[in-house]
PDB file of C-alpha atoms in Angstrom:
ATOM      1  CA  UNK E1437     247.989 118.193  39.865  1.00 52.00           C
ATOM      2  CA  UNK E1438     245.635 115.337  40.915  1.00 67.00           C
ATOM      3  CA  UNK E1439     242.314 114.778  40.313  1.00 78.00           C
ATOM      4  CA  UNK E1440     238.861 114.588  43.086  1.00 85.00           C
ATOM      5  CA  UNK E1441     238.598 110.277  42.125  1.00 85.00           C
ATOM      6  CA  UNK E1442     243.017 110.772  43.090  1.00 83.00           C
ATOM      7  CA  UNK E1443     242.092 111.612  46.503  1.00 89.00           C
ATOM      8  CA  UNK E1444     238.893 110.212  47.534  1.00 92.00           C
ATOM      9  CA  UNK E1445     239.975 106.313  46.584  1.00 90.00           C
ATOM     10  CA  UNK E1446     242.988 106.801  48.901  1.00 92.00           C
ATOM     11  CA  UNK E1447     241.093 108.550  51.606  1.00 95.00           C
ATOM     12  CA  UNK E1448     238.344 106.420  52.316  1.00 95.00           C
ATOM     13  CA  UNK E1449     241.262 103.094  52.611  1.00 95.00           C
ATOM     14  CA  UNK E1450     243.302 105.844  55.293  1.00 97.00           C
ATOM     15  CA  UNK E1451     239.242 106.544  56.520  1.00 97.00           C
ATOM     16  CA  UNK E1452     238.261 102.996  56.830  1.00 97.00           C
ATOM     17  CA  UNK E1453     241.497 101.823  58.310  1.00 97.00           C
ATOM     18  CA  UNK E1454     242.059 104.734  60.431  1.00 97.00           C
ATOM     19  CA  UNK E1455     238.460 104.018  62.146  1.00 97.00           C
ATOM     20  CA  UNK E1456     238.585 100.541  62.636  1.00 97.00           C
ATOM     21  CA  UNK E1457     241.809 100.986  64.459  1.00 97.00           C
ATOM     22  CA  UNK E1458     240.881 103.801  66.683  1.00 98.00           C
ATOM     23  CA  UNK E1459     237.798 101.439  67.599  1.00 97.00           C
ATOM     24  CA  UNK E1460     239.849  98.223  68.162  1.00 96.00           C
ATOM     25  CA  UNK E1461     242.390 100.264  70.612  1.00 96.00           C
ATOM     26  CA  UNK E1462     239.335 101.581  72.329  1.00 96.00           C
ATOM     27  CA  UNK E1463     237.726  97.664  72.991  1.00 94.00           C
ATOM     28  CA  UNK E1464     241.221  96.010  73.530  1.00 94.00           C
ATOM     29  CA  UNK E1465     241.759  98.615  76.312  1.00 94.00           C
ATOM     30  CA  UNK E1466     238.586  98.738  77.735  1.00 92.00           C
ATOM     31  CA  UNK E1467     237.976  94.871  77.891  1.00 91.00           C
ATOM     32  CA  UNK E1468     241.022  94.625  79.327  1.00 89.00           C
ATOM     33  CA  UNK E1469     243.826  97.661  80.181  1.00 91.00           C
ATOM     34  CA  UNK E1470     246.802  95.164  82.166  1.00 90.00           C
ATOM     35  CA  UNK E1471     247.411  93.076  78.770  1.00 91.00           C
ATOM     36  CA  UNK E1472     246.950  95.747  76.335  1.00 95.00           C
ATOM     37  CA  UNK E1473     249.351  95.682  73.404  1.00 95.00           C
ATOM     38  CA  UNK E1474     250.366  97.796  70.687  1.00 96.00           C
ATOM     39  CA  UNK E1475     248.738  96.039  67.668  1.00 96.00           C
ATOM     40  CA  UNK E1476     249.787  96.958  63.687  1.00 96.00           C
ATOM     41  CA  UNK E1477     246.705  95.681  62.710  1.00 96.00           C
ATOM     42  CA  UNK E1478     243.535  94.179  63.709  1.00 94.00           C
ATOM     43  CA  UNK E1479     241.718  90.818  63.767  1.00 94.00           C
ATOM     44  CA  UNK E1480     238.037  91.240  63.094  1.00 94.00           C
ATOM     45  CA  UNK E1481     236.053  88.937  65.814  1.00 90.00           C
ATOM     46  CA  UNK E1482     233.078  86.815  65.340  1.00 85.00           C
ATOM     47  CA  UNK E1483     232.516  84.963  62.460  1.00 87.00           C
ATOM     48  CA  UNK E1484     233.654  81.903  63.391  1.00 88.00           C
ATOM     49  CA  UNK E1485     237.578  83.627  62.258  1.00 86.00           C
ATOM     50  CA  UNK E1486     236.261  83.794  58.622  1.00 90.00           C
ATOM     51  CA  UNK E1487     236.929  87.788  58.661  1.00 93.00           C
ATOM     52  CA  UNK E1488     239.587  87.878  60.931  1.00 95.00           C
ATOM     53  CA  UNK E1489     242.329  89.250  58.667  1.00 96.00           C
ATOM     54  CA  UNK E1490     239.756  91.567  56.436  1.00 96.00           C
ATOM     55  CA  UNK E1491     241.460  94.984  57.598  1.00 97.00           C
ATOM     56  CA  UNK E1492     244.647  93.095  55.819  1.00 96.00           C
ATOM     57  CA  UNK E1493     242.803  92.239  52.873  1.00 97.00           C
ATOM     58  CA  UNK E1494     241.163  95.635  52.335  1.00 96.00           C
ATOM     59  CA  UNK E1495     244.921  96.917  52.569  1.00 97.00           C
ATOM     60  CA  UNK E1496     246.584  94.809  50.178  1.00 96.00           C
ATOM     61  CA  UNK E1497     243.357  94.506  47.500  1.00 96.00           C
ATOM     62  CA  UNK E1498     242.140  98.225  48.155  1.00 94.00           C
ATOM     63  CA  UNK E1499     246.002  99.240  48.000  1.00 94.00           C
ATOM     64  CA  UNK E1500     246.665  97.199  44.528  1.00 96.00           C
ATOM     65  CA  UNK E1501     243.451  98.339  43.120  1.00 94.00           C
ATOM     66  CA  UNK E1502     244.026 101.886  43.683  1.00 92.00           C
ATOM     67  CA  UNK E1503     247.872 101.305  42.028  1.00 93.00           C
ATOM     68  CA  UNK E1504     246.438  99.714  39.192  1.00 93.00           C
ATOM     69  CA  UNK E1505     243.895 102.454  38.442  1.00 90.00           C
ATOM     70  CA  UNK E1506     247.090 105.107  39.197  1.00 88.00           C
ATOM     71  CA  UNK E1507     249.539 103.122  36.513  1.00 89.00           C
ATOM     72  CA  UNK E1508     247.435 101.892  33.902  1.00 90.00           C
ATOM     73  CA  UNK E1509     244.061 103.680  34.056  1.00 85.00           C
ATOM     74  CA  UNK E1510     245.352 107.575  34.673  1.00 83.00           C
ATOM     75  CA  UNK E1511     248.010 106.869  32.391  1.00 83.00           C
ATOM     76  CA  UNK E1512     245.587 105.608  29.785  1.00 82.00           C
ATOM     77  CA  UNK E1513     248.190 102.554  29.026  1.00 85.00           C
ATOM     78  CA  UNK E1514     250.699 105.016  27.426  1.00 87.00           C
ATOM     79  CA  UNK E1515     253.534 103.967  30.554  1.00 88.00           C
ATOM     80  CA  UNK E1516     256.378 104.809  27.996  1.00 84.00           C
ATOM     81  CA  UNK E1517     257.366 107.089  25.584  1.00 84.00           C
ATOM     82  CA  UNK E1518     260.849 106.424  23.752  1.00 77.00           C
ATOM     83  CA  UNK E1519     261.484 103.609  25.944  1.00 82.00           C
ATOM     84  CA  UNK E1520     261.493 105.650  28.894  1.00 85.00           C
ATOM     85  CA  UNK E1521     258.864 106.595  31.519  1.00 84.00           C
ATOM     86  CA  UNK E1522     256.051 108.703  30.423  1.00 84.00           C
ATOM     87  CA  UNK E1523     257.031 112.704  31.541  1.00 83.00           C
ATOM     88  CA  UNK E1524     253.378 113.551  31.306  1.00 80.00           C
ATOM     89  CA  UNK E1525     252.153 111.130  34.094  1.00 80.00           C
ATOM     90  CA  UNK E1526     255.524 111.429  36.572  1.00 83.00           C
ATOM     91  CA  UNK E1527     252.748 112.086  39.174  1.00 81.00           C
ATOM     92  CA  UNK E1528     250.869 108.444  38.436  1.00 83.00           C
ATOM     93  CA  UNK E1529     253.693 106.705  38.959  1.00 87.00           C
ATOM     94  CA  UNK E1530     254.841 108.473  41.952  1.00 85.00           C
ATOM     95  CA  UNK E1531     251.318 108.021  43.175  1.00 86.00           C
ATOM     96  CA  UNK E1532     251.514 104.049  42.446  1.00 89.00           C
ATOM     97  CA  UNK E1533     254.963 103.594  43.709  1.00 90.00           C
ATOM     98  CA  UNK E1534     253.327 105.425  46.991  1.00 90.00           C
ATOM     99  CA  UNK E1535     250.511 102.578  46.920  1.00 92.00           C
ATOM    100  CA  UNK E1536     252.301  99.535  46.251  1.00 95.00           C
ATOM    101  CA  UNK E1537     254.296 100.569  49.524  1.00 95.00           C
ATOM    102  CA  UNK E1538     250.926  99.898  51.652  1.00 96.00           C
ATOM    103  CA  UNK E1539     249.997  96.678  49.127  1.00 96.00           C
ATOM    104  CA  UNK E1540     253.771  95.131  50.273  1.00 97.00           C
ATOM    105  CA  UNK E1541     253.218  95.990  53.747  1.00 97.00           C
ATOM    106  CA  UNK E1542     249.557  93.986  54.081  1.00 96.00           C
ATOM    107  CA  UNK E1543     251.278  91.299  51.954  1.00 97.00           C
ATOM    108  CA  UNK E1544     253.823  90.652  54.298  1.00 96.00           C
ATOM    109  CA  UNK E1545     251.821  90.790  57.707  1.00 96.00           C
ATOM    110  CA  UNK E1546     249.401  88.108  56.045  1.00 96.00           C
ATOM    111  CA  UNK E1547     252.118  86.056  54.939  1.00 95.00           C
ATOM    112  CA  UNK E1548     253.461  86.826  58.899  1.00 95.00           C
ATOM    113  CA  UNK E1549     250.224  86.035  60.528  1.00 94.00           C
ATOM    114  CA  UNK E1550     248.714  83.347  58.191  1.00 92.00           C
ATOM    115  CA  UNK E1551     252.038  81.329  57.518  1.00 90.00           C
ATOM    116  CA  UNK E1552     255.465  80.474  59.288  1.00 87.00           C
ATOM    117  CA  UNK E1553     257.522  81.125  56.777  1.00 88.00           C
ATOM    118  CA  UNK E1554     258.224  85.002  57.976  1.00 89.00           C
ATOM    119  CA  UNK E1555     257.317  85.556  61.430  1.00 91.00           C
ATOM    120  CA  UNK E1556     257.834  88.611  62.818  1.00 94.00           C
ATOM    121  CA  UNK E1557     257.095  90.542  65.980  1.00 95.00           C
ATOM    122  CA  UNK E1558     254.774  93.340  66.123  1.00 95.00           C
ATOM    123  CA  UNK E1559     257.038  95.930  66.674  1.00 95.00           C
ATOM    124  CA  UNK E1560     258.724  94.666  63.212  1.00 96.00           C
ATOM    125  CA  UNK E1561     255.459  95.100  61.748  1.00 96.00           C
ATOM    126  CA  UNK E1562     255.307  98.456  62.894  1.00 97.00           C
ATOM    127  CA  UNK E1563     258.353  99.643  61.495  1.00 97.00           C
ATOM    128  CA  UNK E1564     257.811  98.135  58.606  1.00 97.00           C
ATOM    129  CA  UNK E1565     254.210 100.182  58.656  1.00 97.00           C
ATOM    130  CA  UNK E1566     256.154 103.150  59.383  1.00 97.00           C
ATOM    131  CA  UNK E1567     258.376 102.820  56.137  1.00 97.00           C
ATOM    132  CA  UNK E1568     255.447 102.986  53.767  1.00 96.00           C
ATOM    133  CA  UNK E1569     254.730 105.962  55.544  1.00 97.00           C
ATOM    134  CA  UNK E1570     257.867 106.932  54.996  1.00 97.00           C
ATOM    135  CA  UNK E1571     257.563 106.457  51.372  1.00 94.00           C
ATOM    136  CA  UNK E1572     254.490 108.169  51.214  1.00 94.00           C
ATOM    137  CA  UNK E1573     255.626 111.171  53.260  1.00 95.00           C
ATOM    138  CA  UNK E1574     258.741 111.777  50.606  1.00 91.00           C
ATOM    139  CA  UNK E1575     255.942 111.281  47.403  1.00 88.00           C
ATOM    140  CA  UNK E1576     254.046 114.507  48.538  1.00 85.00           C
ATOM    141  CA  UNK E1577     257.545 116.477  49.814  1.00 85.00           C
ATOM    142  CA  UNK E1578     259.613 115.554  46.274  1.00 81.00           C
ATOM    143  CA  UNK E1579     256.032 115.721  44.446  1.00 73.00           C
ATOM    144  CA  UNK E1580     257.060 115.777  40.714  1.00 57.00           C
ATOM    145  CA  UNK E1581     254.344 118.159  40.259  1.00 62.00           C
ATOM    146  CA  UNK E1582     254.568 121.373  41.598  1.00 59.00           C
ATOM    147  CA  UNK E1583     252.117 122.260  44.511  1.00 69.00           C
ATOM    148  CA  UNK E1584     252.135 126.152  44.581  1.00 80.00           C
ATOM    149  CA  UNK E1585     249.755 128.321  46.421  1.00 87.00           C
ATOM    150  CA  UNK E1586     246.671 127.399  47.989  1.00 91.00           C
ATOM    151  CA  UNK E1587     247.022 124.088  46.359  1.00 89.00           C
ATOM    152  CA  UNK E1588     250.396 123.534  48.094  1.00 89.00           C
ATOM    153  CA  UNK E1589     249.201 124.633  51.136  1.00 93.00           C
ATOM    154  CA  UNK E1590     246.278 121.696  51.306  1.00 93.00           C
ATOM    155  CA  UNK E1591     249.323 119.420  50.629  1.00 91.00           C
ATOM    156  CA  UNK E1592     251.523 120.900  53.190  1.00 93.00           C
ATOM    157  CA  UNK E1593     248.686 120.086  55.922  1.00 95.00           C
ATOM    158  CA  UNK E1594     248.884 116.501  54.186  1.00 95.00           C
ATOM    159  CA  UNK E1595     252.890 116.081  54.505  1.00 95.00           C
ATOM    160  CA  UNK E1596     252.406 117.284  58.378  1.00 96.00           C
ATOM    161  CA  UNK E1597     249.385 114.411  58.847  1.00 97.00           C
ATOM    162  CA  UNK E1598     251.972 111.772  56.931  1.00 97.00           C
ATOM    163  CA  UNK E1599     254.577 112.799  59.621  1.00 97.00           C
ATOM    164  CA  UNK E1600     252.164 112.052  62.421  1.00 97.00           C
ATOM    165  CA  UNK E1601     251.191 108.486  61.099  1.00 97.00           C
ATOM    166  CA  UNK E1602     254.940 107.850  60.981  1.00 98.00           C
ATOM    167  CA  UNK E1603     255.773 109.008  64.583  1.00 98.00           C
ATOM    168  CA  UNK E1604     253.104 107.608  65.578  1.00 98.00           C
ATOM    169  CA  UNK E1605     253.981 104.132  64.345  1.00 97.00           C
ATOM    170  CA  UNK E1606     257.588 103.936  65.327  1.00 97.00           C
ATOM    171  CA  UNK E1607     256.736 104.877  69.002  1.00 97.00           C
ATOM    172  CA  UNK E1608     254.279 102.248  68.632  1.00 97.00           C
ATOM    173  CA  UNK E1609     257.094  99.771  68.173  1.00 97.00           C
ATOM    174  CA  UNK E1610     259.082 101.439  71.043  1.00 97.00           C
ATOM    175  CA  UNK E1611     256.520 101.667  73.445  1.00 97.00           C
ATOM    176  CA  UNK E1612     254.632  98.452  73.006  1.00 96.00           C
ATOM    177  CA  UNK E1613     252.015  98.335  75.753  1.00 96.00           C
ATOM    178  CA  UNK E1614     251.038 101.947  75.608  1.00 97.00           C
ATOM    179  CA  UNK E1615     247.272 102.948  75.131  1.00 97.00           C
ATOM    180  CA  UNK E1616     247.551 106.441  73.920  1.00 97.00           C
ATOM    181  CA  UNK E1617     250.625 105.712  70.984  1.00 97.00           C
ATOM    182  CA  UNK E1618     248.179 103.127  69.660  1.00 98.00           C
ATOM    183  CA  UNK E1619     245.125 105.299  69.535  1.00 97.00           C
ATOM    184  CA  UNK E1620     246.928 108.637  68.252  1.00 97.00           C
ATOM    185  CA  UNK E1621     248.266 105.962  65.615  1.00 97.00           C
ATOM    186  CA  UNK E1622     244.533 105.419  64.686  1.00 97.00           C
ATOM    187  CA  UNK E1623     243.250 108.546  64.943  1.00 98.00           C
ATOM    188  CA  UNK E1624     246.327 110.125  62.659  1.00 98.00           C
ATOM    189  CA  UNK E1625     245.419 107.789  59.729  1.00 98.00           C
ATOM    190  CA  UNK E1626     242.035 108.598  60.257  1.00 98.00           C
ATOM    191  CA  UNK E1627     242.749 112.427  60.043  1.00 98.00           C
ATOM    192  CA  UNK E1628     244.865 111.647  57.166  1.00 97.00           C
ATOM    193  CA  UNK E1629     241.875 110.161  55.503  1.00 97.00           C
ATOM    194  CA  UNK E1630     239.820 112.774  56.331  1.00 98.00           C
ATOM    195  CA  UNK E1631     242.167 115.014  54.912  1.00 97.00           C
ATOM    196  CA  UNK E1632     242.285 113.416  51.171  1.00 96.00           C
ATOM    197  CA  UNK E1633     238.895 114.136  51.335  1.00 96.00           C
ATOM    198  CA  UNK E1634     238.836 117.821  52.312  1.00 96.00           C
ATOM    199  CA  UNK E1635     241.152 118.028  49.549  1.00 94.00           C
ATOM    200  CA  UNK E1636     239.487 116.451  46.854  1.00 93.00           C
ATOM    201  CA  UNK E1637     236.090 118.847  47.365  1.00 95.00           C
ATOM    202  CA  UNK E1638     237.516 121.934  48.092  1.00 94.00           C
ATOM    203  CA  UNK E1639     240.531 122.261  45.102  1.00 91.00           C
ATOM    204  CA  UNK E1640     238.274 119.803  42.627  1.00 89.00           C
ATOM    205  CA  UNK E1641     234.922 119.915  44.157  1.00 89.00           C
ATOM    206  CA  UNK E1642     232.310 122.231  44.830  1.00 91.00           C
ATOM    207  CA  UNK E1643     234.235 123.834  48.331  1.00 92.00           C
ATOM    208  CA  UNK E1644     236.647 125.968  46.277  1.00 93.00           C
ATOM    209  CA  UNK E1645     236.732 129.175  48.238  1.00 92.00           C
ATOM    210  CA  UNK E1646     235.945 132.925  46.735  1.00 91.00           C
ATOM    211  CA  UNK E1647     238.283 134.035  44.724  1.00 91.00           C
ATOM    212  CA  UNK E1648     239.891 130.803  43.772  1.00 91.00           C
ATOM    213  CA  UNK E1649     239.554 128.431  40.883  1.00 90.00           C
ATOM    214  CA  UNK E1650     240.382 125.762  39.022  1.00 87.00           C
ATOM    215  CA  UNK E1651     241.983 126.251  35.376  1.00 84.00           C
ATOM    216  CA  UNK E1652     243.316 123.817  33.844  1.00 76.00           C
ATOM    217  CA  UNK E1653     245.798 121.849  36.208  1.00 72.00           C
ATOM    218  CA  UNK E1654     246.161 125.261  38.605  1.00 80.00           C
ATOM    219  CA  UNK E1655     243.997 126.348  41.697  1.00 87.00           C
ATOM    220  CA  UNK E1656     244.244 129.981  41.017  1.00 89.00           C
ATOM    221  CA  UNK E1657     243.193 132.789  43.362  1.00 91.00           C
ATOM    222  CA  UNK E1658     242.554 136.570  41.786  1.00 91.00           C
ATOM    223  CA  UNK E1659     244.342 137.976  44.787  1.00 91.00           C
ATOM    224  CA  UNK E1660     246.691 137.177  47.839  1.00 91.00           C
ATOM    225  CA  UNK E1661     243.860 138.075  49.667  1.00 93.00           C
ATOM    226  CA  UNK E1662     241.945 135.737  48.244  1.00 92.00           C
ATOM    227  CA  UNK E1663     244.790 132.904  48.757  1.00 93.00           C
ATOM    228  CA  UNK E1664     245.358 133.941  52.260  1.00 94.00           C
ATOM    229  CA  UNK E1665     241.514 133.398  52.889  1.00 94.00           C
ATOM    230  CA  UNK E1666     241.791 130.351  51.312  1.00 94.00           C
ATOM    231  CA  UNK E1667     244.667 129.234  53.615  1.00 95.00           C
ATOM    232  CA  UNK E1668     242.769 130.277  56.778  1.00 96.00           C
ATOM    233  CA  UNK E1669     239.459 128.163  55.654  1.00 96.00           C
ATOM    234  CA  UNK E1670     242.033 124.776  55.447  1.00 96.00           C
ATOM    235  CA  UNK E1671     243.078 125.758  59.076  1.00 97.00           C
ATOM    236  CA  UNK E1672     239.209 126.193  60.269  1.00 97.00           C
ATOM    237  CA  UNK E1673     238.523 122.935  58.236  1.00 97.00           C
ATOM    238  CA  UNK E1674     241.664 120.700  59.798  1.00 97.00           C
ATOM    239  CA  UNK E1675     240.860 122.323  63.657  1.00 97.00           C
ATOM    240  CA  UNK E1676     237.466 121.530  62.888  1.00 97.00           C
ATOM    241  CA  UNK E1677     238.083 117.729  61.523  1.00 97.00           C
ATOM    242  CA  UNK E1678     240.615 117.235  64.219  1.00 97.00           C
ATOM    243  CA  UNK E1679     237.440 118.460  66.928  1.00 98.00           C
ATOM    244  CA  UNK E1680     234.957 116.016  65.535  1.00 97.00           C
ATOM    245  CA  UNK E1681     237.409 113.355  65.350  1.00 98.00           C
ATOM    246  CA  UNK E1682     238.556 113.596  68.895  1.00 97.00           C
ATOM    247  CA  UNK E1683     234.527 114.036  70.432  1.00 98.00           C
ATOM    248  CA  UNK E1684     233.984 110.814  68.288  1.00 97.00           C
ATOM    249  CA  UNK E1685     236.834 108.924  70.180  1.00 97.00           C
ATOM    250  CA  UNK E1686     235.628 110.005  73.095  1.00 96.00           C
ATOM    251  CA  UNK E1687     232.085 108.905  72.749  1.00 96.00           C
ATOM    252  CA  UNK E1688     233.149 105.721  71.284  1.00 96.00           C
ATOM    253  CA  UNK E1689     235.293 104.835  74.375  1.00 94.00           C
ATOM    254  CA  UNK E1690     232.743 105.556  77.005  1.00 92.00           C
ATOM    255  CA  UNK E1691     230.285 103.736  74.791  1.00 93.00           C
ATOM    256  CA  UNK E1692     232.863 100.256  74.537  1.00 91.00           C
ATOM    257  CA  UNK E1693     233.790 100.962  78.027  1.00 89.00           C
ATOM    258  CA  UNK E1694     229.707 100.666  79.414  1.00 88.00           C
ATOM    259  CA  UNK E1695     229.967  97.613  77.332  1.00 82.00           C
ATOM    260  CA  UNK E1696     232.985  95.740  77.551  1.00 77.00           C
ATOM    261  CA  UNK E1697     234.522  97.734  80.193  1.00 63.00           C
ATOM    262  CA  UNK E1698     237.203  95.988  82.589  1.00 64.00           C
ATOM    263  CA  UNK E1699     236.818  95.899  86.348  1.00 65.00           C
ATOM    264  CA  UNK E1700     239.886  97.960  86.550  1.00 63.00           C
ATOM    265  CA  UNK E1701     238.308 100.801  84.316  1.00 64.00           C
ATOM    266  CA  UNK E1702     235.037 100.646  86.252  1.00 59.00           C
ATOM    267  CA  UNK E1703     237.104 101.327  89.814  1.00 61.00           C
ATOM    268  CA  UNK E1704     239.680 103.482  88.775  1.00 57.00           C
ATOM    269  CA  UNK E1705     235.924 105.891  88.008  1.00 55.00           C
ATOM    270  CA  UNK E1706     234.854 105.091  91.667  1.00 53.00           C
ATOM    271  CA  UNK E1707     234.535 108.723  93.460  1.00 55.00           C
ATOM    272  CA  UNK E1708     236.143 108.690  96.697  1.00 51.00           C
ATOM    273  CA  UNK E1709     234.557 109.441 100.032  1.00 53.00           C
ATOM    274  CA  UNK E1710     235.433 112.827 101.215  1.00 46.00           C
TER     275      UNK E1710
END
């Protein structure tokens, strides 16, 4: 069982990341569609290049400080218990193992961007993207604890969001100059995001549906009834997050497009003459 600070902290870093992504696709493309690439991450402009690796930083710092509250914090210090691992917080350090994954991964892109000592290509960055992932995506399917219920089924719709941001990734580094792999990459962490935090207030917040509670570390529902409704509120609620997301997208492109919009854009919307 998790906790409602367990899944917000991750979800807004997904949230954050997943938006700023979807956004820099959108302006790379528009300013420019003949030399758009497939980017892992990316550079904030302006600034003179002070923030130009922040989305790197927020990974790496946001990543270790969500580990560190996950290992030491949740597990109030108490990491071993007859010189082995503590049973009662399996979950924490599943849950940290999970994070330092995404802390490794903005590690080594800074130390591949910033310095020479390992240079790699972008699609190497993308696989190596797609491993934590990876690692992620087995966490929640092997989950030490249990997820039964309505509580598994909120997970479930987390596993399948996991799988996207890993398909997503490797066919970034397959398909390197294509527009629509790099913006369902951003929009599937964003969802993913999004998704943490539909968890978090509906199984420890105040969007618990009728007929289900919380007691002790269990969402229980009275009846199956009650679960099933449950169940077919987290489809309205991902249909509905997956609707808002997309309109947003949408918007946002037309909007960098009036902007920054490349000559090739602006024709390719020129009505013919009938």
């Amino acid at each position: 069982m998790g906790s409602f600070p367990g899944h917000v902290l991750p979800g807004t870093l997904f949230l954050v990341i997943g938006v700023w992504h979807i956004w820099s696709a959108l302006v790379r493309y528009s300013s420019n569609p003949k030399s758009f690439r497939v980017r892992v991450w990316s550079p904030v402009p302006g600034f003179d290049g002070k923030l130009k690796y922040l989305e790197l930083y927020v990974i790496a710092i946001g990543g270790f400080i969500d580990f560190c509250i996950e290992l030491f914090y949740s597990t109030h210090l108490k990491l071993l218990v007859h010189g082995v691992l503590n049973p009662t917080h399996m979950n924490n350090f599943e849950h940290a193992g999970m994070l330092l994954m995404f802390v490794i991964f903005g590690l080594i892109v800074l130390l591949s961007e910033k310095t020479s000592f390992l240079p790699l290509p972008e699609g190497a960055l993308c696989l190596i993207a797609a491993t934590a992932f990876s690692a992620e995506y087995f966490l929640f399917f092997f989950h030490s604890t249990t997820h039964k219920g309505l509580e598994g089924y909120y997970h479930l719709i987390l596993v399948l969001l996991i799988g996207l941001c890993i398909l997503t990734t490797i066919a970034g580094a397959l398909m390197p100059t294509s527009f629509p792999v790099d913006l369902a990459s951003g929009i599937s962490v964003a969802l993913q995001g999004l998704w943490f935090y539909q968890t978090a207030f509906t199984l420890y917040g105040p969007m618990m549906p009728d007929g289900c509670q919380l007691k002790g570390n269990d969402v229980m529902c009275r009846s199956e009834d009650s679960e099933v409704r449950g169940e077919l509120l987290a489809n309205l609620q991902l249909f509905s997050m997956i609707f808002v997301v997309l309109a947003a997208t949408t918007g946002a492109y037309g909007f960098a497009a009036s902007k920054t919009g490349h000559k090739d854009i602006r024709n390719s919307h020129v009505p013919l003459d009938g």
